[in-house]
Short mmCIF file of C-alpha atoms and ligand atoms in Angstrom, two decimals:
data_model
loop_
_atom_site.label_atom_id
_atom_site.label_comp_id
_atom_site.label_asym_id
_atom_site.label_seq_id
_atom_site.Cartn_x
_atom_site.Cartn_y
_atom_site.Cartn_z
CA UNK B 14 17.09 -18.10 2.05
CA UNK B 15 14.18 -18.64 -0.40
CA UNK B 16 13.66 -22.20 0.77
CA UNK B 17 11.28 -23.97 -1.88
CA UNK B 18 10.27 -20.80 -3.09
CA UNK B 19 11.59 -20.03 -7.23
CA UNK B 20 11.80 -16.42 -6.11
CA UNK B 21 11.97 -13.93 -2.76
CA UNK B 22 8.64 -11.99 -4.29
CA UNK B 23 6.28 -15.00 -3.86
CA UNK B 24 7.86 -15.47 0.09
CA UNK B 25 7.54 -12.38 0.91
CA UNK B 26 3.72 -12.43 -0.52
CA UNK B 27 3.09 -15.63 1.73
CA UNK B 28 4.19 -13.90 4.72
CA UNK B 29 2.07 -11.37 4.85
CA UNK B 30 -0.46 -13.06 7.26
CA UNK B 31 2.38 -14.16 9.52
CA UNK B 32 3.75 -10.30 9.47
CA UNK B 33 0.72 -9.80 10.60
CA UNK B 34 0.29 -11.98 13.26
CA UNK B 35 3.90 -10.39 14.39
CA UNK B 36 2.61 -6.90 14.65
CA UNK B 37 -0.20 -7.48 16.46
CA UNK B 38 1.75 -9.93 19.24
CA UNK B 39 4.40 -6.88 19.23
CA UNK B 40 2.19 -3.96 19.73
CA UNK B 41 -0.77 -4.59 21.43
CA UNK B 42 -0.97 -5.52 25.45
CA UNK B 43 -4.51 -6.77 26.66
CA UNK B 44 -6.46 -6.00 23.79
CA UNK B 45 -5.11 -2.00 23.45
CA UNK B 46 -2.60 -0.76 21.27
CA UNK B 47 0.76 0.38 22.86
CA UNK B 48 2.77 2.86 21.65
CA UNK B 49 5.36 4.73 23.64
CA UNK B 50 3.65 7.87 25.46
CA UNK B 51 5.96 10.69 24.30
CA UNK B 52 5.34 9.85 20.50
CA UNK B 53 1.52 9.92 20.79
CA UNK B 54 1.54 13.55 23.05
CA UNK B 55 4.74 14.72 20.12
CA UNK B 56 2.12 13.84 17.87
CA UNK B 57 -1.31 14.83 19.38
CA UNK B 58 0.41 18.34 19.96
CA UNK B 59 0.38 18.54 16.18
CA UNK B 60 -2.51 19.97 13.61
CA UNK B 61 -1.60 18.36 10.93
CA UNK B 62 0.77 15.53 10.25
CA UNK B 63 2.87 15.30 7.11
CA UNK B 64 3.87 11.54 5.62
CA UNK B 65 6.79 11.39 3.61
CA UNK B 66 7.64 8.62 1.31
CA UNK B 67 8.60 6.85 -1.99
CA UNK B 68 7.51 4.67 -4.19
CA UNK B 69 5.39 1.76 -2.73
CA UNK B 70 6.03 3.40 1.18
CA UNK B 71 4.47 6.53 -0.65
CA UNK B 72 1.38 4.59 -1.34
CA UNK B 73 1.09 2.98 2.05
CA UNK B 74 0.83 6.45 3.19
CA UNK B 75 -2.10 7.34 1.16
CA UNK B 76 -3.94 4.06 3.17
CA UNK B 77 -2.55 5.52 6.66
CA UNK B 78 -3.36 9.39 5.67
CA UNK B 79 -7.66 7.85 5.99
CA UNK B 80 -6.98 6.00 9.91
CA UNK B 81 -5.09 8.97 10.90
CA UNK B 82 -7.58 11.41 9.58
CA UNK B 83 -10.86 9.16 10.53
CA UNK B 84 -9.53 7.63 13.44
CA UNK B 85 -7.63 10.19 15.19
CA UNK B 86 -9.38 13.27 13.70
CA UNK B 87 -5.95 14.67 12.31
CA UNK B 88 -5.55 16.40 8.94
CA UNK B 89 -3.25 14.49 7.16
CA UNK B 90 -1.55 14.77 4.19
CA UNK B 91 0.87 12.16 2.23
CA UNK B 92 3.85 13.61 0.00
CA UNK B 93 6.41 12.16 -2.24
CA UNK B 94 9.67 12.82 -0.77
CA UNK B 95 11.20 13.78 -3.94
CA UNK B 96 8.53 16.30 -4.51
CA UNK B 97 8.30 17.71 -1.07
CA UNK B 98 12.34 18.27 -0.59
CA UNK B 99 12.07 21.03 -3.67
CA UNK B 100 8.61 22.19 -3.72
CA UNK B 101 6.55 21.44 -0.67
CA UNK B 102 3.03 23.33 -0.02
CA UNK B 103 2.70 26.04 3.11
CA UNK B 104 3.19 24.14 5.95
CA UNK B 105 1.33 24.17 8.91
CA UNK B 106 2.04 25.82 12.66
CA UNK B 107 2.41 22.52 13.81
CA UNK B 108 3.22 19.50 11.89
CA UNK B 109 4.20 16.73 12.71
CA UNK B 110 6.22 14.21 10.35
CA UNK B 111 5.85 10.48 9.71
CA UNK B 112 8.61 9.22 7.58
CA UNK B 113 7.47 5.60 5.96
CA UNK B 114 10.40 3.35 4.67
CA UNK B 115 11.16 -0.29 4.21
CA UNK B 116 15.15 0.76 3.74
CA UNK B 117 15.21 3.63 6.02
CA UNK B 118 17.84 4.92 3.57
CA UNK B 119 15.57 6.46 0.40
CA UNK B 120 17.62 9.87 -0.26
CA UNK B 121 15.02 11.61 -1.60
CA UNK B 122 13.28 10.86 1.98
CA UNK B 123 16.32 11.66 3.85
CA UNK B 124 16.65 15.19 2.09
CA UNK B 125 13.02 16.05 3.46
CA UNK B 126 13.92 14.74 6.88
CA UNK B 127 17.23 16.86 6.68
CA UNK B 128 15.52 20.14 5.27
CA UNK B 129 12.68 19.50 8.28
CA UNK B 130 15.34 18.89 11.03
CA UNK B 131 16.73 22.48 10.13
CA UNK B 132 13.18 24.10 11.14
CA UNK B 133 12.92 21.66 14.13
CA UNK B 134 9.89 20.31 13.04
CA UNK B 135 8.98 16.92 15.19
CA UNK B 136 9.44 13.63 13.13
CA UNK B 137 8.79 10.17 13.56
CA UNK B 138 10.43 7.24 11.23
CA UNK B 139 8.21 3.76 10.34
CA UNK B 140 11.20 1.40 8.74
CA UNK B 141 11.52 -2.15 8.58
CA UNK B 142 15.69 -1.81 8.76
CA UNK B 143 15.73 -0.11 12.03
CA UNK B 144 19.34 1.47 12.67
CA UNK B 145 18.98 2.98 9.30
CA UNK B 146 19.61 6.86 8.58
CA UNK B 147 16.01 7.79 8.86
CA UNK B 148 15.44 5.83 12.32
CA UNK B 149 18.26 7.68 13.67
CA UNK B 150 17.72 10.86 12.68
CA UNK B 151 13.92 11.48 13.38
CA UNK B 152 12.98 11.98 16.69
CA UNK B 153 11.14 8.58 17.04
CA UNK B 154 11.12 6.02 15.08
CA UNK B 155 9.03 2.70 15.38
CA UNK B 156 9.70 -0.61 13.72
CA UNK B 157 7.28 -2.31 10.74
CA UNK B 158 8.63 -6.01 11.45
CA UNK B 159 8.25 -6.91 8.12
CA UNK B 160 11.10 -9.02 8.34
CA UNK B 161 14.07 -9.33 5.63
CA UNK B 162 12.95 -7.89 2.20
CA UNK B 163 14.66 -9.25 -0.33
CA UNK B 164 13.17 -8.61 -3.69
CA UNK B 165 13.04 -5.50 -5.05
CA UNK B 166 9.76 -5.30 -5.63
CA UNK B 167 8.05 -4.23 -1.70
CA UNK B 168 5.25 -6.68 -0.82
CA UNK B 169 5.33 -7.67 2.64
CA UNK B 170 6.92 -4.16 3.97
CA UNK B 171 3.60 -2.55 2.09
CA UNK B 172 1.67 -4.51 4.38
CA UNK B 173 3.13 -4.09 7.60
CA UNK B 174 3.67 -0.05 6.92
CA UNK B 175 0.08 0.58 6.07
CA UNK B 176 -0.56 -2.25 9.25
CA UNK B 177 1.75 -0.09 11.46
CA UNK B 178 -0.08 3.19 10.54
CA UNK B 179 -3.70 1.48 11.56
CA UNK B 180 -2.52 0.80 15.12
CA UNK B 181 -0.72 3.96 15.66
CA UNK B 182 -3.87 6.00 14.50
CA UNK B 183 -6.03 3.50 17.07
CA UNK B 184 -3.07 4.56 19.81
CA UNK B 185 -3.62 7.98 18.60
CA UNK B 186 -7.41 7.81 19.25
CA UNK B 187 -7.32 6.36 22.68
CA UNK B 188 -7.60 2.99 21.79
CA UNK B 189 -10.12 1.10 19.22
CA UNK B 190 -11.92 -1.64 21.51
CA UNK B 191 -11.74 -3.94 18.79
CA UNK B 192 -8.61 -3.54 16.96
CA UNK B 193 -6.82 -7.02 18.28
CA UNK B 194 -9.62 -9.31 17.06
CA UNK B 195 -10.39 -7.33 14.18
CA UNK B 196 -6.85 -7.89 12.72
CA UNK B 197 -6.18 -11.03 13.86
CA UNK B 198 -9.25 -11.89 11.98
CA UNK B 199 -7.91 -10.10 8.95
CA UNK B 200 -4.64 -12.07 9.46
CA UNK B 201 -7.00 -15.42 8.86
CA UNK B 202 -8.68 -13.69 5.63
CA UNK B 203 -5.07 -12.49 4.53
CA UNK B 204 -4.18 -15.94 4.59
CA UNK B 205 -7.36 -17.26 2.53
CA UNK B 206 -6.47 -14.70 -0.27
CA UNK B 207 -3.27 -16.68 -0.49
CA UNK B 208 -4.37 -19.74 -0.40
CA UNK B 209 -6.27 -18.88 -3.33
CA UNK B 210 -3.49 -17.93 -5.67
CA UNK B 211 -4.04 -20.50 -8.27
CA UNK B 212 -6.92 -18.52 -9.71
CA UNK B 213 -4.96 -15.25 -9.49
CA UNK B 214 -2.17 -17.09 -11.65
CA UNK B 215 -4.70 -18.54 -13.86
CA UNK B 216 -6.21 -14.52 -14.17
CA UNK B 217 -2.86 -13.37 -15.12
CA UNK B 218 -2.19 -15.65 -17.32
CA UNK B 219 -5.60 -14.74 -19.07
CA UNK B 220 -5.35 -11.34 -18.64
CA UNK B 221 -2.08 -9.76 -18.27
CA UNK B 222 0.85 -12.56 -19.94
CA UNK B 223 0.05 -11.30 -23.32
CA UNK B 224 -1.46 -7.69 -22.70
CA UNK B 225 0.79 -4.93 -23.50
CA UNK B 226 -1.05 -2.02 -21.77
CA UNK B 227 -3.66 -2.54 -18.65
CA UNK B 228 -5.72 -0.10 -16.05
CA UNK B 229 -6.74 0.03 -12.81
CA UNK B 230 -9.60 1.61 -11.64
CA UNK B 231 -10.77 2.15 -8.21
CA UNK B 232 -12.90 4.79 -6.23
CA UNK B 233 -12.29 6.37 -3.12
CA UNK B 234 -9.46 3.86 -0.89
CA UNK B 235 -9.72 1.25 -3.90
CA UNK B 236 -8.12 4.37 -6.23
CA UNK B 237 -5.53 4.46 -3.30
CA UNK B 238 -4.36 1.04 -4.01
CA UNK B 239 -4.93 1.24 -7.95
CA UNK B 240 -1.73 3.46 -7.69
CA UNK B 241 0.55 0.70 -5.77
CA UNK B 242 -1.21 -1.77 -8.09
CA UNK B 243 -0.05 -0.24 -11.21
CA UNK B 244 3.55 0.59 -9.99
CA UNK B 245 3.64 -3.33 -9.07
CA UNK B 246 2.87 -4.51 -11.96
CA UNK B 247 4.86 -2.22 -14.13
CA UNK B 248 8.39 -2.83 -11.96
CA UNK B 249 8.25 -6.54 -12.60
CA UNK B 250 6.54 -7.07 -16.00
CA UNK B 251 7.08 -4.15 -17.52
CA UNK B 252 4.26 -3.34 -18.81
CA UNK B 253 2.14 -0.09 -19.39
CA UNK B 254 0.06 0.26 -16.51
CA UNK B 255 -2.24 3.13 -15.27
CA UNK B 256 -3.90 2.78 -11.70
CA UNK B 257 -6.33 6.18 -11.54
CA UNK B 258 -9.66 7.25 -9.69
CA UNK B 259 -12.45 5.38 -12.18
CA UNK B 260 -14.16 8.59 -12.27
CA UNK B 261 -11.55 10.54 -13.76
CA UNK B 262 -11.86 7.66 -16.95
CA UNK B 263 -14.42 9.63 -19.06
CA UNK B 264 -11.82 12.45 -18.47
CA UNK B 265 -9.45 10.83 -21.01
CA UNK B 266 -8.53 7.78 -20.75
CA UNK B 267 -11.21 5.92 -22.24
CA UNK B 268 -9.53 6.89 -25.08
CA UNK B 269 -6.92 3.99 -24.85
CA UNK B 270 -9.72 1.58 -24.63
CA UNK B 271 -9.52 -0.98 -27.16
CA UNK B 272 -10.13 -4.70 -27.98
CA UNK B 273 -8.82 -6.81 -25.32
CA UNK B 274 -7.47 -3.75 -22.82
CA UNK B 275 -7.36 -5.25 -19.80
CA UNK B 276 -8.95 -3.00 -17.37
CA UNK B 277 -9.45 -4.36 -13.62
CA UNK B 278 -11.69 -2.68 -10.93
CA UNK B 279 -10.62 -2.70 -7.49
CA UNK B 280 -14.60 -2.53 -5.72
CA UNK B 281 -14.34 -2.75 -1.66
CA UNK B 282 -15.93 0.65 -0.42
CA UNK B 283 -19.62 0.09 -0.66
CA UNK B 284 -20.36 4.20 -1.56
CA UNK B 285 -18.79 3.86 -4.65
CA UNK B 286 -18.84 0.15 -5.71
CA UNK B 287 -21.66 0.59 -7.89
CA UNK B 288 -20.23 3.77 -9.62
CA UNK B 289 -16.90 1.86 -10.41
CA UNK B 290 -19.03 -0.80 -11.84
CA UNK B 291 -20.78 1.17 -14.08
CA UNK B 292 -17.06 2.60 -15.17
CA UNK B 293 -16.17 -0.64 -15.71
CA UNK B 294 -19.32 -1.25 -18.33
CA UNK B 295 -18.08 1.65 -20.03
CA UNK B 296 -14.73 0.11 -20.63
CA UNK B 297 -16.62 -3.19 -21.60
CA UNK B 298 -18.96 -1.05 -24.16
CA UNK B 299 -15.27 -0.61 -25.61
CA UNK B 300 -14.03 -3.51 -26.10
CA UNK B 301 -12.07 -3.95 -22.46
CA UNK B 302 -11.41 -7.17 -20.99
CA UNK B 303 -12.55 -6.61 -17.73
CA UNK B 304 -11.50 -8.21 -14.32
CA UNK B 305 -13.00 -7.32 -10.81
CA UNK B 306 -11.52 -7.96 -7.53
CA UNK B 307 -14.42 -7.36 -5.06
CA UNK B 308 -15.13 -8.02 -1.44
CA UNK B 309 -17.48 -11.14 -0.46
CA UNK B 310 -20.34 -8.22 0.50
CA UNK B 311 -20.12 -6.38 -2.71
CA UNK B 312 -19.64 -9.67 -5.11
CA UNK B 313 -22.24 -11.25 -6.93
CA UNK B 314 -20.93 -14.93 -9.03
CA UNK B 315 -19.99 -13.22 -11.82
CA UNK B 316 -16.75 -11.43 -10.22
CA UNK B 317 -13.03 -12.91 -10.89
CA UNK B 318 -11.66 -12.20 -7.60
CA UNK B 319 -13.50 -12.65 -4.52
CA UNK B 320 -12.09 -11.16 -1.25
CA UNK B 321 -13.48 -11.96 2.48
CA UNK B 322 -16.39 -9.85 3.37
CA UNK B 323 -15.89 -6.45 4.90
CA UNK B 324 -19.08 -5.06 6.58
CA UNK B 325 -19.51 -1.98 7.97
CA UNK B 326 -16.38 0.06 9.80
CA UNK B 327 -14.64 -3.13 8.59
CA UNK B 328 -14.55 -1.61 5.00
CA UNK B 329 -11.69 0.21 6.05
CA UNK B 330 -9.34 -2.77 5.73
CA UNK B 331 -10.11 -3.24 1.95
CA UNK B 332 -6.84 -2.10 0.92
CA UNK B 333 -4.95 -4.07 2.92
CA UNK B 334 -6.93 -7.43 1.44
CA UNK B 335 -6.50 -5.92 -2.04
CA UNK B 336 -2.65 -5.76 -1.68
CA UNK B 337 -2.52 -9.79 -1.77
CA UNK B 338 -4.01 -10.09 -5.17
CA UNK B 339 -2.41 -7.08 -6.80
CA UNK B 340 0.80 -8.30 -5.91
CA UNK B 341 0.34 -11.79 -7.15
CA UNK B 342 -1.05 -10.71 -9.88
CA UNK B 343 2.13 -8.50 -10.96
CA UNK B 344 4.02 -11.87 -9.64
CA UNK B 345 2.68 -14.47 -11.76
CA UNK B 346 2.32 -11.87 -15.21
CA UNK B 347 6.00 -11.26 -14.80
CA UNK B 348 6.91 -15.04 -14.43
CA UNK B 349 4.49 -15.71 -17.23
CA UNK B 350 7.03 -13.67 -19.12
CA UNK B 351 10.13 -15.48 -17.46
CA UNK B 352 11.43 -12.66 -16.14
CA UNK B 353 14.12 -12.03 -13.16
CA UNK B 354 11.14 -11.42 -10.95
CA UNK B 355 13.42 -10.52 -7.58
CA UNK B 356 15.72 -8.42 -10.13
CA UNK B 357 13.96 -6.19 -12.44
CA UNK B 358 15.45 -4.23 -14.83
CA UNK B 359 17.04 -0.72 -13.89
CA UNK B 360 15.93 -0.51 -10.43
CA UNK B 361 17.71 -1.00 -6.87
CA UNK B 362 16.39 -2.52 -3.42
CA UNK B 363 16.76 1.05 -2.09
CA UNK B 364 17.68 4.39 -3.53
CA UNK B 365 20.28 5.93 -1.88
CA UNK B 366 20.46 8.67 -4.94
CA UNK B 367 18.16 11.42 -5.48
O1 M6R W 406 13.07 1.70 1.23
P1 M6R W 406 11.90 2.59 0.91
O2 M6R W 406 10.62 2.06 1.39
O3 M6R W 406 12.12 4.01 1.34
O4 M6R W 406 11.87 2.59 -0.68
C1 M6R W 406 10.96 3.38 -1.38
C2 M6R W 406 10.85 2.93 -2.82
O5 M6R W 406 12.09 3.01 -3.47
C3 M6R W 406 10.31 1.50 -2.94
O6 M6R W 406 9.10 1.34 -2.28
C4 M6R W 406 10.13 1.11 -4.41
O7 M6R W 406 9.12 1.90 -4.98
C5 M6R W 406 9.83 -0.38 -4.54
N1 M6R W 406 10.75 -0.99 -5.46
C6 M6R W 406 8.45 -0.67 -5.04
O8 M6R W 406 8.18 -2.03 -5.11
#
């Protein structure tokens, strides 16, 4: 039921803090993160773990693939399933395999789990539908609690898969000491980022409404989440959108710049926030219409969107405030346009064809 909301998307964007809230009252027991015992020795017996995915799951993987590797000092690498069933790269002498999936029915991801089954490699499932095809047939599987996704566009299951991946790594590494109040702190800023949606909508309108063609840019994690921010936005307003490393700009596509492309910077790693900016100018020297979305620490007045600070080891979280206004953004551009914003052209909730 969408209540008072016009459409599932925006629910599922204002849940986000509540989701959570849910995952850290369902997985952590006196301050420590609990995670059944055989999973974390299948998985600590590994050297080198393997995340499969699609789409938007594929991009939560990309966050995860940094807590596994930093946190729990495992090489890991993130592959679209569709890719990986066909042509996957020399594997290891003992993976390990995290499927990610809001469905838990994504064929292209079920091929890989089939084709890894046959070589009895160990697998583990994250899926918000649990009782789905790739829950049953990994080895493990562990629930997102994202709740009832609804629109087609993945919001809220983006969230609590790239949530579920931070306290399995923190399992993974014998515990994080302040993991509970850390998140439940980044619940509270998830929560201010939503509250402060009028200015996204205004942004969009400005921006996006009207633009036919935009880019993302973002260094290091940020270029992580320019990918998911650029899929977003294309799936429900259809427009052209590129999300790419800002560095890789001068490599081509600064090309494309013209007068009034909207280009926005993600900025929330502090090695690399001034390098993005200076990317940025470079797109401005062109003629860009340029938006920033930048973390308290690394803002000065003159940004458009202003996250809650992230000091320190804290900068690791950046992606998961970015998600808010990258989604809302794509949100409010496609109602702009009065578009089916829970039904967008062409695409299904889940893909159950390869
Ligand atoms: O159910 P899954 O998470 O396996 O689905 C994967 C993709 O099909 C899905 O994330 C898709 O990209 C979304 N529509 C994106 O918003």
């Amino acid at each position: 039921d969408k209540g008072t909301y016009p459409f599932f998307m925006l629910k599922e964007i204002d849940e986000q803090a509540i989701v959570a809230r849910n995952l850290i009252e369902h997985y952590f027991v006196n301050g420590l993160p609990q995670i059944d015992e055989k999973i974390l020795s299948a998985i600590k017996q590994a050297d080198r773990l393997y995340i499969v995915a699609a789409g938007t799951s594929y991009h939560a993987a990309l966050i995860g693939r940094r807590f596994f590797e930093k946190w729990a000092g495992i090489s890991t690498e993130a592959h679209i399933a569709s890719e990986f069933a066909y042509d996957h790269p020399l594997i290891s002498k003992k993976p390990f395999f995290v499927f990610i999936s809001q469905s838990g029915e994504t064929a292209d991801s079920i091929q890989v789990l089939d084709f890894i089954k046959k070589e009895h490699y160990p697998s583990l499932t994250l899926a918000n539908v649990m009782n789905s095809t790739l829950t049953r047939e990994a080895d493990f599987a562990l629930p997102i609690l994202a709740g009832p996704e609804i629109a087609v566009a993945s919001t809220k299951a983006y969230m609590a898969q790239i949530l579920t991946q931070v306290i399995l790594a923190a399992a993974l590494a014998g515990g994080h000491d302040q993991l509970q109040a850390e998140l439940s702190r980044l619940a509270i800023d998830l929560q201010t980022v939503i509250d402060g949606q009028d200015k996204i909508k205004e942004l969009a309108d400005t921006y996006l409404v009207h633009a036919d063609r935009a880019f993302y840019i973002g260094r290091a994690a940020d270029a992580d989440v320019t990918l998911e921010a650029a899929l977003k936005l294309k799936e429900i307003s259809y427009t052209l959108v590129e999300g790419f490393a800002a560095g890789e700009l001068k490599h081509g596509t600064i090309s494309l710049i013209e007068q009034n492309t909207p280009v926005i910077a993600l900025i929330s790693q502090s090695k690399t926030a001034g390098l993005t900016r200076s990317n940025l100018e470079e797109t401005m020297a062109r003629g860009a219409k340029a938006m920033t979305i930048v973390t308290k620490n690394l803002a000065s007045s003159d940004d458009d969107i202003i996250l809650p600070a992230l000091n320190g080891e804290m900068e690791m979280f950046g992606p998961i405030l970015e998600a808010v206004p990258i989604q809302l953004l794509a949100y409010y551009t496609s109602l702009g346009r009065k578009l089916d914003v829970d039904h967008p052209r062409n695409l299904a909730k889940s893909v159950t064809v390869q």
